[in-house]
Amino acid sequence: MARQGILYRYEKDLPLTQATPRITLLEGDTPLIPLKNLSRELDVTLWAKFDGLNPSGSFKDRGMVMAVAKALEEKSNAVICASTGNTSASAAAYAASAGLSCFVLLPEGKVALGKLTQALIYGAKVVAVRGNFDEALRLARELASSKKVTLVNSLNPYRLWGQRSAAWEICDELSEAPDWIVLPVGNAGNISAYAAGLEYYKEIGKINTMPRLMGVQAEGAAPLVRGYTVENPETVATAIRIGNPVNAEKAIKAIQMSCGQFASVSDEEILEAQRELASHDGVFAEPASCAPLAFLLKLKRSGKLPQGLRIVLILTGNGLKDPDAPLKGLPDPIAVDGTIEALGGVLGL
Ligand code: F0G
């Protein structure tokens, strides 16, 4: 079936009214890619839900299409968000398409270049806040409560509604739930959306079992693993560089409900997983999206990964958004004179 966008595909499952405009940039319906080589190496059946193939290159489009449709329904003229990069790229894209103004607050100097470029080229008004994401979000919330502008961070309930669609697509495609779903956690909205989506699918009989949700954070920004706010979060995975997740309570419930767990991985482990995903199975995802694979590789190394599980990794963002971080660990291209002899020598052919 041709791609439709999630407001069409999941019309009956979402809180839409007749007055909700059915906008779309053809988000959703992203591939569930079998990772053949990593499956063999880890002794499990592994898929990647590649949400980096959404229109703005991340899973945020699933929630943003709902949030912007509802903003239009409520006759709002402008949207605002704080962001580590992907939310702002998505908000700016959907606002442009819907004819709304978009205001974006970014932690200064900590947003990947691709994401910053996206927000700017889609026409958002972009502000670099001297502070981290948590501080930028506090400002965005304050502005949204006092001015006529709609907050489209994951505090906006429609965002998480739209993001449920990823869990539905996985279960629809597999005709059942996998054993584990492993996903990166920053502000903790997405894991909460998966939990809500899966609970709903269980209620309406589309799945019989609840997958374990594994939420993976970066070691330097792991408030949910530590159990307290991290004042100065730091990680190469800038998308999840968050010390005080606003959806923490919901995420803790999601873990309890699904018998899952929170875990953390180091920056080195994240970058290694990113290289393995790309070089073993041909999929390039941004650093934050590779924290889940880093967790599985770590479990495998310590002999704690049960054999034969059916596992879905959620690749939340496209690798092309942030080439700087992985490039540092890769060799330079080999410079040669433009002759066959020189090339042959270098390539060993
Ligand atoms: N992966 C990527 C690529 C992200 O951009 C984010 C969050 C997450 C995972 C974590 O999702 O916050 O729902 O737990 N990015 C937000 C942003 C914070 O502003 O783009 P979460």
Short mmCIF file of C-alpha atoms and ligand atoms in Angstrom, two decimals:
data_model
loop_
_atom_site.label_atom_id
_atom_site.label_comp_id
_atom_site.label_asym_id
_atom_site.label_seq_id
_atom_site.Cartn_x
_atom_site.Cartn_y
_atom_site.Cartn_z
CA MET A 1 0.00 0.00 0.00
CA ALA A 2 1.28 3.49 -0.81
CA ARG A 3 2.51 5.60 2.08
CA GLN A 4 -0.33 7.67 3.57
CA GLY A 5 0.91 9.41 6.68
CA ILE A 6 -0.11 8.39 10.17
CA LEU A 7 -3.22 10.57 10.48
CA TYR A 8 -4.68 8.50 7.65
CA ARG A 9 -3.24 5.10 8.47
CA TYR A 10 -4.15 5.24 12.16
CA GLU A 11 -7.11 7.60 11.93
CA LYS A 12 -9.32 5.40 14.13
CA ASP A 13 -6.67 4.92 16.80
CA LEU A 14 -5.79 8.59 17.29
CA PRO A 15 -7.78 11.35 19.04
CA LEU A 16 -8.80 13.11 15.82
CA THR A 17 -12.05 14.99 15.31
CA GLN A 18 -13.72 16.04 12.09
CA ALA A 19 -12.16 19.44 12.61
CA THR A 20 -8.59 18.10 12.83
CA PRO A 21 -6.88 18.83 9.50
CA ARG A 22 -5.40 15.63 8.05
CA ILE A 23 -1.98 17.10 7.33
CA THR A 24 0.97 14.94 6.33
CA LEU A 25 4.52 14.95 5.02
CA LEU A 26 4.09 11.17 4.56
CA GLU A 27 5.68 10.35 7.90
CA GLY A 28 5.68 6.83 9.36
CA ASP A 29 5.63 3.48 7.57
CA THR A 30 9.38 3.25 8.07
CA PRO A 31 11.19 -0.01 7.30
CA LEU A 32 11.76 -2.77 9.83
CA ILE A 33 15.14 -3.90 8.53
CA PRO A 34 16.38 -7.41 9.38
CA LEU A 35 19.98 -7.05 10.65
CA LYS A 36 21.29 -10.34 9.32
CA ASN A 37 24.91 -10.06 10.32
CA LEU A 38 24.40 -8.63 13.79
CA SER A 39 21.67 -11.22 14.40
CA ARG A 40 24.20 -13.97 13.75
CA GLU A 41 26.85 -12.33 15.90
CA LEU A 42 24.49 -11.77 18.82
CA ASP A 43 22.61 -15.07 18.43
CA VAL A 44 19.24 -13.34 18.36
CA THR A 45 16.77 -12.25 15.66
CA LEU A 46 17.39 -8.54 15.34
CA TRP A 47 15.52 -5.88 13.40
CA ALA A 48 16.07 -2.15 13.14
CA LYS A 49 13.01 0.08 12.99
CA PHE A 50 14.65 2.81 10.94
CA ASP A 51 12.75 5.92 11.98
CA GLY A 52 15.62 8.01 10.61
CA LEU A 53 13.85 7.59 7.27
CA ASN A 54 10.99 9.88 8.30
CA PRO A 55 10.59 13.17 6.34
CA SER A 56 12.79 15.24 8.65
CA GLY A 57 15.05 12.28 9.45
CA SER A 58 13.78 11.30 12.90
CA PHE A 59 10.88 9.69 14.80
CA LYS A 60 9.77 13.14 15.95
CA ASP A 61 7.69 13.51 12.78
CA ARG A 62 5.21 10.93 14.09
CA GLY A 63 4.34 13.13 17.04
CA MET A 64 4.81 16.46 15.33
CA VAL A 65 2.20 15.78 12.67
CA MET A 66 -0.36 15.26 15.47
CA ALA A 67 0.79 18.26 17.51
CA VAL A 68 0.72 20.60 14.52
CA ALA A 69 -2.65 19.27 13.28
CA LYS A 70 -4.10 19.95 16.75
CA ALA A 71 -2.47 23.40 16.87
CA LEU A 72 -4.22 24.17 13.58
CA GLU A 73 -7.50 22.80 14.91
CA GLU A 74 -7.13 25.08 17.94
CA LYS A 75 -6.45 28.05 15.63
CA SER A 76 -2.93 28.61 16.93
CA ASN A 77 -0.62 30.73 14.77
CA ALA A 78 2.73 29.63 16.15
CA VAL A 79 4.56 26.71 17.74
CA ILE A 80 7.56 26.72 20.06
CA CYS A 81 9.95 24.05 21.33
CA ALA A 82 13.23 23.53 23.10
CA SER A 83 15.30 20.88 21.44
CA THR A 84 18.52 18.94 21.24
CA GLY A 85 17.95 19.16 17.48
CA ASN A 86 15.47 16.67 16.12
CA THR A 87 12.29 18.07 17.66
CA SER A 88 13.20 21.48 16.28
CA ALA A 89 13.90 20.12 12.79
CA SER A 90 10.56 18.34 12.80
CA ALA A 91 8.60 21.26 14.28
CA ALA A 92 10.11 23.64 11.73
CA ALA A 93 9.25 21.31 8.82
CA TYR A 94 5.62 20.76 9.84
CA ALA A 95 5.14 24.43 10.76
CA ALA A 96 6.47 25.45 7.33
CA SER A 97 4.11 23.10 5.59
CA ALA A 98 1.13 24.19 7.73
CA GLY A 99 1.87 27.91 7.42
CA LEU A 100 2.60 28.44 11.14
CA SER A 101 5.45 30.41 12.70
CA CYS A 102 8.00 28.30 14.54
CA PHE A 103 10.26 29.34 17.43
CA VAL A 104 13.12 27.08 18.42
CA LEU A 105 15.31 27.21 21.55
CA LEU A 106 18.54 25.22 21.26
CA PRO A 107 21.32 24.62 23.80
CA GLU A 108 24.10 26.78 22.36
CA GLY A 109 26.87 24.86 20.59
CA LYS A 110 25.41 21.45 21.40
CA VAL A 111 23.23 20.71 18.40
CA ALA A 112 24.47 18.65 15.44
CA LEU A 113 25.02 20.73 12.32
CA GLY A 114 22.53 18.86 10.15
CA LYS A 115 19.73 19.47 12.65
CA LEU A 116 20.58 23.15 13.07
CA THR A 117 20.62 23.57 9.29
CA GLN A 118 17.21 21.91 9.06
CA ALA A 119 15.56 24.26 11.55
CA LEU A 120 17.03 27.27 9.75
CA ILE A 121 16.21 26.23 6.20
CA TYR A 122 12.63 25.28 7.07
CA GLY A 123 12.32 28.88 8.21
CA ALA A 124 12.11 28.69 12.01
CA LYS A 125 13.27 31.53 14.22
CA VAL A 126 16.20 29.87 15.97
CA VAL A 127 17.62 31.01 19.31
CA ALA A 128 20.76 29.53 20.89
CA VAL A 129 20.26 29.56 24.65
CA ARG A 130 23.35 29.79 26.84
CA GLY A 131 22.53 26.75 28.92
CA ASN A 132 21.58 23.11 28.46
CA PHE A 133 18.41 21.53 27.05
CA ASP A 134 16.69 21.35 30.45
CA GLU A 135 17.10 25.12 30.88
CA ALA A 136 15.90 25.82 27.34
CA LEU A 137 12.80 23.69 27.96
CA ARG A 138 12.00 25.60 31.14
CA LEU A 139 12.04 28.83 29.11
CA ALA A 140 9.92 27.37 26.30
CA ARG A 141 7.31 26.17 28.81
CA GLU A 142 7.18 29.56 30.48
CA LEU A 143 6.73 31.37 27.17
CA ALA A 144 4.04 28.96 26.01
CA SER A 145 2.06 29.44 29.22
CA SER A 146 2.08 33.24 28.96
CA LYS A 147 1.97 33.89 25.19
CA LYS A 148 -0.25 32.65 22.39
CA VAL A 149 2.05 29.98 21.13
CA THR A 150 1.67 26.19 21.26
CA LEU A 151 4.37 24.14 22.98
CA VAL A 152 5.29 21.13 20.81
CA ASN A 153 7.73 19.40 23.13
CA SER A 154 6.64 15.97 24.37
CA LEU A 155 4.73 17.67 27.20
CA ASN A 156 2.20 18.30 24.46
CA PRO A 157 0.02 15.17 24.82
CA TYR A 158 -0.64 14.90 21.09
CA ARG A 159 3.05 14.36 20.43
CA LEU A 160 3.08 11.12 22.38
CA TRP A 161 -0.17 10.01 20.77
CA GLY A 162 1.43 10.25 17.34
CA GLN A 163 4.57 8.50 18.50
CA ARG A 164 2.50 5.45 19.50
CA SER A 165 2.26 4.70 15.78
CA ALA A 166 5.82 3.32 15.69
CA ALA A 167 4.93 0.54 18.14
CA TRP A 168 1.78 -0.20 16.13
CA GLU A 169 3.70 -0.47 12.87
CA ILE A 170 6.15 -2.95 14.40
CA CYS A 171 3.38 -5.18 15.75
CA ASP A 172 1.34 -4.89 12.55
CA GLU A 173 4.33 -5.95 10.49
CA LEU A 174 5.38 -8.85 12.73
CA SER A 175 1.73 -9.82 13.40
CA GLU A 176 2.69 -10.01 17.08
CA ALA A 177 4.95 -8.27 19.58
CA PRO A 178 8.71 -8.94 19.62
CA ASP A 179 10.33 -10.10 22.89
CA TRP A 180 12.26 -6.89 23.48
CA ILE A 181 12.09 -3.35 22.14
CA VAL A 182 15.28 -1.43 22.90
CA LEU A 183 15.28 2.34 22.52
CA PRO A 184 17.30 5.41 23.48
CA VAL A 185 15.95 7.60 26.29
CA GLY A 186 16.44 11.35 26.67
CA ASN A 187 13.42 13.34 27.79
CA ALA A 188 11.67 9.95 28.13
CA GLY A 189 8.67 10.73 25.95
CA ASN A 190 9.23 8.07 23.33
CA ILE A 191 9.49 5.13 25.70
CA SER A 192 6.26 6.33 27.33
CA ALA A 193 4.60 6.50 23.92
CA TYR A 194 5.70 2.95 23.09
CA ALA A 195 4.30 1.72 26.40
CA ALA A 196 0.95 3.43 25.80
CA GLY A 197 0.80 2.17 22.21
CA LEU A 198 1.58 -1.40 23.23
CA GLU A 199 -0.91 -1.39 26.10
CA TYR A 200 -3.59 -0.21 23.70
CA TYR A 201 -2.72 -2.92 21.16
CA LYS A 202 -2.93 -5.53 23.93
CA GLU A 203 -6.31 -4.20 25.03
CA ILE A 204 -7.78 -4.39 21.52
CA GLY A 205 -6.31 -7.86 20.97
CA LYS A 206 -3.74 -7.02 18.30
CA ILE A 207 -0.94 -8.52 20.42
CA ASN A 208 -1.02 -11.17 23.14
CA THR A 209 2.23 -10.47 24.93
CA MET A 210 3.91 -7.32 26.18
CA PRO A 211 7.49 -6.86 24.96
CA ARG A 212 10.11 -5.84 27.51
CA LEU A 213 11.00 -2.18 27.00
CA MET A 214 14.71 -1.51 27.48
CA GLY A 215 15.50 2.20 27.84
CA VAL A 216 19.13 3.10 27.18
CA GLN A 217 20.81 6.33 28.25
CA ALA A 218 24.32 7.68 27.77
CA GLU A 219 26.49 7.29 30.89
CA GLY A 220 27.06 11.05 31.17
CA ALA A 221 23.33 11.77 30.92
CA ALA A 222 21.68 8.89 32.73
CA PRO A 223 19.30 10.34 35.34
CA LEU A 224 16.88 7.41 35.05
CA VAL A 225 19.60 4.84 35.68
CA ARG A 226 21.04 6.84 38.58
CA GLY A 227 17.71 7.86 40.04
CA TYR A 228 18.51 11.56 40.32
CA THR A 229 18.82 14.68 38.14
CA VAL A 230 22.16 15.12 36.36
CA GLU A 231 23.06 18.82 36.59
CA ASN A 232 25.59 18.97 33.75
CA PRO A 233 24.77 16.17 31.32
CA GLU A 234 27.45 15.41 28.74
CA THR A 235 27.60 12.89 25.92
CA VAL A 236 28.62 12.56 22.29
CA ALA A 237 24.99 11.54 21.66
CA THR A 238 23.78 15.14 21.85
CA ALA A 239 20.18 14.15 21.05
CA ILE A 240 19.89 12.55 24.51
CA ARG A 241 22.07 15.03 26.43
CA ILE A 242 19.34 15.57 29.03
CA GLY A 243 19.71 15.60 32.81
CA ASN A 244 16.14 16.07 34.00
CA PRO A 245 13.63 14.23 31.79
CA VAL A 246 10.14 15.73 31.97
CA ASN A 247 8.48 12.37 31.28
CA ALA A 248 10.48 10.51 33.95
CA GLU A 249 7.46 9.25 35.90
CA LYS A 250 5.73 7.88 32.83
CA ALA A 251 8.95 6.21 31.70
CA ILE A 252 9.46 4.53 35.08
CA LYS A 253 5.89 3.17 34.84
CA ALA A 254 6.61 1.97 31.28
CA ILE A 255 9.61 -0.01 32.52
CA GLN A 256 7.64 -1.50 35.43
CA MET A 257 4.61 -2.36 33.30
CA SER A 258 6.73 -4.15 30.68
CA CYS A 259 9.20 -5.81 33.10
CA GLY A 260 11.92 -3.87 31.30
CA GLN A 261 14.92 -1.95 32.55
CA PHE A 262 16.95 1.22 32.19
CA ALA A 263 20.62 0.87 31.30
CA SER A 264 23.49 3.13 30.34
CA VAL A 265 26.39 2.88 27.91
CA SER A 266 29.55 4.94 27.48
CA ASP A 267 30.27 7.29 24.58
CA GLU A 268 32.94 4.86 23.31
CA GLU A 269 30.42 2.02 23.34
CA ILE A 270 27.90 4.18 21.46
CA LEU A 271 30.38 5.11 18.72
CA GLU A 272 31.58 1.52 18.42
CA ALA A 273 27.97 0.33 18.04
CA GLN A 274 27.38 3.01 15.41
CA ARG A 275 30.34 1.73 13.38
CA GLU A 276 29.24 -1.90 13.77
CA LEU A 277 25.68 -1.18 12.65
CA ALA A 278 26.93 0.63 9.57
CA SER A 279 29.83 -1.65 8.63
CA HIS A 280 28.15 -4.99 9.45
CA ASP A 281 24.60 -4.36 8.27
CA GLY A 282 24.67 -1.22 6.11
CA VAL A 283 22.54 1.08 8.28
CA PHE A 284 23.76 4.50 9.41
CA ALA A 285 21.97 5.95 12.43
CA GLU A 286 22.92 8.91 14.60
CA PRO A 287 24.86 8.33 17.85
CA ALA A 288 21.84 8.47 20.22
CA SER A 289 20.08 5.85 18.11
CA CYS A 290 23.02 3.48 18.57
CA ALA A 291 22.89 3.41 22.38
CA PRO A 292 20.46 0.44 22.23
CA LEU A 293 22.83 -1.65 20.09
CA ALA A 294 25.70 -0.67 22.39
CA PHE A 295 23.65 -2.10 25.27
CA LEU A 296 23.07 -5.40 23.45
CA LEU A 297 26.75 -5.72 22.51
CA LYS A 298 27.65 -5.11 26.15
CA LEU A 299 25.16 -7.72 27.37
CA LYS A 300 26.52 -10.21 24.85
CA ARG A 301 30.11 -9.62 25.95
CA SER A 302 29.19 -10.26 29.57
CA GLY A 303 27.28 -13.44 28.64
CA LYS A 304 23.96 -11.97 29.76
CA LEU A 305 22.11 -11.79 26.45
CA PRO A 306 19.66 -14.72 26.26
CA GLN A 307 19.84 -16.63 22.96
CA GLY A 308 17.10 -16.65 20.36
CA LEU A 309 15.20 -13.51 21.41
CA ARG A 310 13.30 -11.48 18.84
CA ILE A 311 14.56 -7.95 19.37
CA VAL A 312 13.68 -4.65 17.69
CA LEU A 313 16.14 -1.76 17.94
CA ILE A 314 14.60 1.67 17.50
CA LEU A 315 16.86 3.78 15.27
CA THR A 316 15.37 7.14 16.14
CA GLY A 317 17.47 9.41 13.91
CA ASN A 318 19.42 9.39 10.65
CA GLY A 319 23.21 9.21 10.77
CA LEU A 320 23.55 11.94 8.16
CA LYS A 321 22.30 14.52 10.65
CA ASP A 322 25.49 14.31 12.69
CA PRO A 323 28.51 13.10 10.72
CA ASP A 324 31.06 15.00 12.84
CA ALA A 325 31.02 12.69 15.84
CA PRO A 326 31.63 9.38 14.01
CA LEU A 327 34.01 10.92 11.47
CA LYS A 328 36.56 11.65 14.20
CA GLY A 329 37.06 7.91 14.72
CA LEU A 330 37.40 7.03 11.03
CA PRO A 331 40.49 7.04 8.77
CA ASP A 332 41.05 9.87 6.27
CA PRO A 333 40.51 9.01 2.61
CA ILE A 334 43.79 8.06 0.94
CA ALA A 335 45.00 10.82 -1.42
CA VAL A 336 46.45 9.60 -4.73
CA ASP A 337 47.56 11.03 -8.07
CA GLY A 338 44.96 10.41 -10.75
CA THR A 339 46.67 7.47 -12.45
CA ILE A 340 45.70 3.82 -12.68
CA GLU A 341 49.13 2.80 -11.36
CA ALA A 342 48.82 4.97 -8.26
CA LEU A 343 45.27 3.74 -7.65
CA GLY A 344 46.22 0.12 -8.14
CA GLY A 345 49.02 0.49 -5.63
CA VAL A 346 46.79 2.04 -3.00
CA LEU A 347 43.85 -0.32 -3.49
CA GLY A 348 46.01 -3.42 -3.78
CA LEU A 349 44.30 -4.36 -7.07
N1 F0G B 1 16.83 9.62 19.82
C1 F0G B 1 16.92 10.79 19.16
C2 F0G B 1 17.58 10.79 17.84
C3 F0G B 1 16.37 11.96 19.73
O1 F0G B 1 16.45 13.10 19.05
C4 F0G B 1 15.77 11.90 21.00
C5 F0G B 1 15.22 13.09 21.63
C6 F0G B 1 15.71 10.66 21.64
C7 F0G B 1 16.24 9.53 21.01
C8 F0G B 1 15.09 10.49 22.96
O2 F0G B 1 13.70 10.55 22.93
O3 F0G B 1 13.37 12.43 24.50
O4 F0G B 1 11.49 10.94 23.84
O5 F0G B 1 13.33 10.10 25.30
N2 F0G B 1 15.34 14.25 21.17
C9 F0G B 1 14.68 15.45 21.71
C10 F0G B 1 14.88 16.61 20.76
C11 F0G B 1 14.97 15.73 23.10
O6 F0G B 1 14.82 17.78 21.19
O7 F0G B 1 15.03 16.39 19.57
P1 F0G B 1 12.92 11.03 24.22
#
